[in-house]
XYZ file of C-alpha atoms in Angstrom:
326
model
C -53.967 54.538 3.972
C -51.727 52.074 6.080
C -53.192 49.039 4.061
C -52.813 50.873 0.895
C -49.129 51.401 1.451
C -48.581 47.580 2.546
C -50.457 46.408 -0.361
C -48.262 48.555 -2.793
C -45.017 47.605 -1.208
C -45.586 43.898 -0.677
C -47.981 43.125 -3.377
C -51.371 41.420 -3.361
C -50.418 37.989 -2.818
C -48.491 38.597 0.311
C -51.011 41.175 1.377
C -53.792 38.516 1.322
C -51.787 36.500 3.941
C -52.091 39.263 6.579
C -55.092 37.951 8.460
C -55.261 40.807 11.052
C -53.666 44.204 11.263
C -53.997 46.430 14.430
C -54.065 49.959 14.885
C -50.497 51.612 15.491
C -49.201 50.595 18.918
C -46.372 52.715 18.880
C -45.253 55.718 16.911
C -41.824 57.072 16.657
C -40.157 59.906 14.672
C -39.921 58.222 11.473
C -42.121 55.049 11.586
C -44.996 53.526 13.313
C -45.468 49.979 14.352
C -48.677 47.662 14.052
C -49.231 44.253 15.352
C -50.269 41.580 12.686
C -51.206 38.048 12.154
C -49.620 36.525 8.921
C -50.008 33.152 7.158
C -46.567 32.054 6.580
C -45.557 28.663 5.365
C -48.896 27.011 6.328
C -48.862 28.423 9.898
C -49.865 31.594 11.552
C -47.306 33.955 13.102
C -47.721 37.035 15.301
C -45.417 39.760 13.863
C -44.805 43.372 14.212
C -45.081 45.502 11.103
C -43.038 48.847 10.972
C -44.102 51.460 8.483
C -42.277 54.399 7.333
C -44.176 57.605 7.399
C -44.950 59.196 3.975
C -42.642 62.097 2.942
C -40.151 61.424 5.808
C -37.103 61.419 3.601
C -37.778 65.102 2.224
C -38.238 66.222 5.804
C -35.153 64.851 7.023
C -32.908 65.945 4.283
C -33.940 69.530 4.710
C -33.072 69.620 8.275
C -29.729 67.908 7.713
C -29.124 70.510 5.140
C -29.493 73.174 7.615
C -27.477 71.342 10.230
C -24.605 70.876 7.697
C -24.667 74.673 7.004
C -24.351 75.527 10.704
C -21.406 72.937 11.170
C -19.628 74.530 8.158
C -20.059 78.082 9.254
C -19.021 77.096 12.960
C -15.881 75.104 11.851
C -14.637 78.145 9.533
C -15.216 80.789 12.101
C -14.151 79.347 15.331
C -10.921 77.553 14.751
C -10.955 75.931 18.303
C -14.006 73.719 16.899
C -11.831 72.183 13.938
C -10.714 69.357 16.090
C -14.416 68.247 16.783
C -14.927 67.656 13.119
C -18.429 68.891 13.089
C -19.044 68.595 9.339
C -17.673 65.063 9.465
C -20.037 64.243 12.315
C -23.084 65.622 10.348
C -22.010 63.539 7.329
C -21.943 60.465 9.640
C -25.532 61.426 10.796
C -26.672 61.786 7.120
C -25.207 58.247 6.502
C -26.945 56.784 9.563
C -30.386 58.494 8.797
C -30.170 57.487 5.024
C -29.847 53.900 6.299
C -32.753 54.382 8.577
C -35.081 55.615 5.813
C -34.601 52.224 3.867
C -35.921 49.497 6.334
C -34.213 46.721 4.398
C -30.772 48.117 5.923
C -32.522 47.845 9.163
C -33.750 44.312 8.495
C -30.138 43.346 7.368
C -28.761 44.810 10.638
C -31.270 42.961 12.886
C -30.380 39.609 10.942
C -26.680 40.322 11.321
C -26.927 40.975 15.041
C -29.166 37.812 15.314
C -26.469 35.752 13.749
C -23.687 37.171 15.956
C -25.673 36.593 19.083
C -27.689 33.377 18.488
C -25.371 31.396 20.741
C -25.254 33.969 23.612
C -27.429 33.105 26.528
C -29.775 35.816 27.466
C -29.935 37.735 24.424
C -32.629 37.014 21.843
C -32.938 39.164 18.546
C -36.358 38.890 16.898
C -36.342 37.188 13.522
C -36.892 39.002 10.217
C -39.702 37.925 7.794
C -37.873 38.901 4.485
C -40.992 38.242 2.233
C -42.925 40.965 4.117
C -40.047 43.369 4.253
C -39.353 46.234 1.621
C -37.805 49.743 1.643
C -40.963 51.063 3.600
C -42.131 48.028 5.708
C -40.083 45.927 8.157
C -41.840 42.636 9.515
C -40.349 40.917 12.373
C -41.346 38.477 15.354
C -43.728 40.227 17.694
C -41.822 40.678 21.053
C -43.209 38.757 23.989
C -42.090 40.616 26.953
C -42.052 43.361 29.274
C -40.480 46.737 28.862
C -37.149 46.812 30.867
C -38.296 50.126 32.495
C -41.228 48.335 34.344
C -39.148 47.158 37.220
C -42.007 46.044 39.534
C -43.552 43.881 36.674
C -40.105 42.263 36.132
C -39.789 41.587 39.988
C -43.135 40.095 39.897
C -42.141 37.662 37.160
C -39.201 36.659 39.236
C -36.446 38.427 37.050
C -33.261 39.059 38.975
C -32.737 42.720 38.455
C -29.040 42.610 39.420
C -28.255 39.779 37.126
C -30.310 41.554 34.377
C -28.192 44.920 34.736
C -24.972 42.859 34.376
C -26.152 40.872 31.583
C -27.105 43.957 29.719
C -23.598 45.569 29.993
C -21.973 42.311 29.445
C -23.843 41.670 26.104
C -23.299 45.060 24.806
C -19.508 44.843 25.537
C -19.446 41.579 23.783
C -21.078 42.958 20.636
C -18.799 45.974 20.714
C -15.368 44.261 21.396
C -16.043 40.571 20.083
C -18.235 41.496 16.938
C -17.369 45.153 16.284
C -21.289 45.559 15.597
C -23.403 46.784 18.224
C -27.009 48.141 18.751
C -26.454 51.862 18.823
C -29.725 52.809 20.388
C -30.173 50.813 23.571
C -32.335 53.062 25.540
C -35.215 51.691 27.776
C -37.979 52.050 25.242
C -36.009 49.659 22.673
C -35.470 46.749 25.541
C -37.897 44.165 26.568
C -37.331 41.096 28.851
C -39.131 37.835 28.603
C -40.468 35.703 31.547
C -37.060 33.921 31.739
C -35.016 37.150 32.064
C -33.753 37.098 28.298
C -33.198 40.591 26.895
C -35.053 41.313 23.575
C -33.781 44.441 21.602
C -36.048 46.222 19.074
C -35.366 49.140 16.433
C -32.059 48.370 14.536
C -32.145 51.682 12.780
C -28.893 52.928 14.402
C -26.030 50.223 14.692
C -22.358 50.868 15.399
C -19.336 49.284 13.820
C -15.758 49.263 14.936
C -12.888 47.649 12.946
C -10.667 45.167 14.321
C -8.009 47.773 15.469
C -10.612 49.860 17.187
C -11.992 46.773 18.956
C -8.445 45.963 20.066
C -7.658 49.486 21.387
C -11.058 49.647 22.907
C -10.685 46.546 24.979
C -7.036 47.485 25.780
C -8.112 51.040 26.935
C -11.001 49.825 29.240
C -9.038 46.940 30.656
C -6.164 49.307 31.183
C -8.463 51.401 33.238
C -9.667 48.403 35.271
C -6.163 47.287 36.039
C -5.243 50.986 36.731
C -2.407 50.798 34.355
C -2.428 54.330 32.903
C 0.971 53.944 31.116
C -0.502 51.013 29.247
C -3.570 53.188 28.294
C -1.440 56.015 27.272
C 0.448 53.768 25.067
C -2.595 52.315 23.331
C -3.574 55.820 22.555
C -0.383 56.558 20.978
C -0.226 53.214 18.829
C -3.797 53.905 17.822
C -2.729 57.359 16.559
C -5.320 58.924 18.700
C -2.829 61.313 20.146
C -0.395 63.345 18.043
C 2.956 61.758 18.192
C 4.807 64.794 19.554
C 2.710 64.617 22.755
C 4.431 63.442 26.110
C 3.536 59.975 26.896
C 4.097 60.527 30.532
C 1.997 63.607 30.801
C -0.802 61.877 28.896
C -0.599 58.939 31.380
C -0.779 61.303 34.247
C -3.693 62.975 32.724
C -5.572 59.712 32.330
C -4.794 58.937 36.093
C -6.534 62.186 36.974
C -9.605 60.593 35.367
C -9.133 56.980 36.507
C -8.227 57.267 40.295
C -11.235 59.231 41.303
C -13.361 56.492 40.044
C -11.711 53.682 42.256
C -11.506 56.140 45.207
C -15.293 56.589 45.698
C -18.421 54.312 46.207
C -19.424 52.805 42.916
C -22.827 54.320 42.729
C -21.424 57.905 43.226
C -19.377 57.757 40.011
C -20.797 60.191 37.618
C -20.650 59.302 34.068
C -21.065 63.170 33.209
C -18.123 64.272 35.242
C -15.910 61.468 33.870
C -16.658 62.407 30.208
C -16.254 66.146 30.859
C -12.871 65.311 32.245
C -11.973 63.089 29.281
C -13.090 65.874 26.916
C -10.787 68.404 28.689
C -7.998 66.028 28.303
C -8.681 65.512 24.546
C -8.522 69.283 24.123
C -5.206 69.600 25.998
C -3.612 67.061 24.003
C -5.290 68.083 20.731
C -7.107 64.827 20.182
C -9.344 64.646 16.956
C -12.809 63.521 17.511
C -13.288 59.695 16.240
C -16.561 59.626 14.848
C -16.914 55.819 14.940
C -16.181 55.815 18.786
C -18.721 58.611 19.260
C -21.625 56.366 18.834
C -20.104 53.861 21.092
C -19.411 56.474 23.896
C -23.022 57.619 23.720
C -24.321 53.990 23.610
C -22.175 53.235 26.621
C -23.387 56.006 28.613
C -27.053 54.991 27.930
C -26.506 51.192 28.566
C -24.831 52.263 31.993
C -27.839 54.428 32.745
C -30.330 51.719 32.008
C -28.280 49.140 34.094
C -28.015 51.391 37.008
C -31.815 52.241 36.971
C -32.272 48.287 37.124
C -29.668 48.046 40.115
C -28.158 51.136 41.312
C -25.285 49.303 42.976
C -24.027 47.824 39.708
C -20.168 48.080 39.633
C -19.613 48.786 35.873
C -15.907 47.956 36.094
C -16.309 44.522 37.774
C -19.057 43.502 35.472
C -16.782 44.522 32.252
C -13.872 42.741 33.525
C -14.499 38.983 32.470
C -15.663 40.326 28.800
C -12.787 42.600 28.390
């Protein structure tokens, strides 16, 4: 069945250039991955072939319709949830999943991330084979590396886990703050490490974008926290229009201090990302701040990246590692 889909998608000529095709080596919710060997411009290349599951679009749209109805009812019956912009968040989810259903978009995202990061030491995005890529098939370089979750294997290869944890955070921040384009799904299953310690990401279905203003505000807010300058952080929130203009800047700065100071007063490994976010959400409620859908994905990814880094090296000081980039 898979061969039929491939042949139909890329045409007989390219199909005949596929010398070997493995059974699926990985299966995700919307696609599965095969390893293949292809003849490309007179040489043989080892590639990964990602193939969409049949009927996946129909299934997804049915579930999103149900979610949209739920969001609409909740927003219209519980007035307190208005600021969460649930309907808008489901719209964002629909946009993201529609993009995920067309692998040409994912190929373009991988390509853009490759161009943005090709000068960055230690972060290698696999290259795309466009003549073997269609709406339902994505072909890219096979990753030669170890999953980032296999700590013992990485140690055996001589990879410095402390350095790896720091690199992961710094590369993510560079993408977010410098390029405004970041991998939005950087969990352990999507990250590999080669024998030189280079990070190789896979699965570019969910990417985040930040416009120039948001990048600037993000860098200033985070750097303000690092410098413990809460008045500055508060000012940035007001400039960005994140807080209603009639709120008190002084009170907002004080609320930010209540989030920031406990971080610096305790041992780095005891900082709970969960507690920190819970406090921030309490503040946003108190000051009637609206949800920023573009920053939601960033917040989520940041929490995940921190988690992966801490698993590699529990003593990672997130703030010290972030400082040079910011």
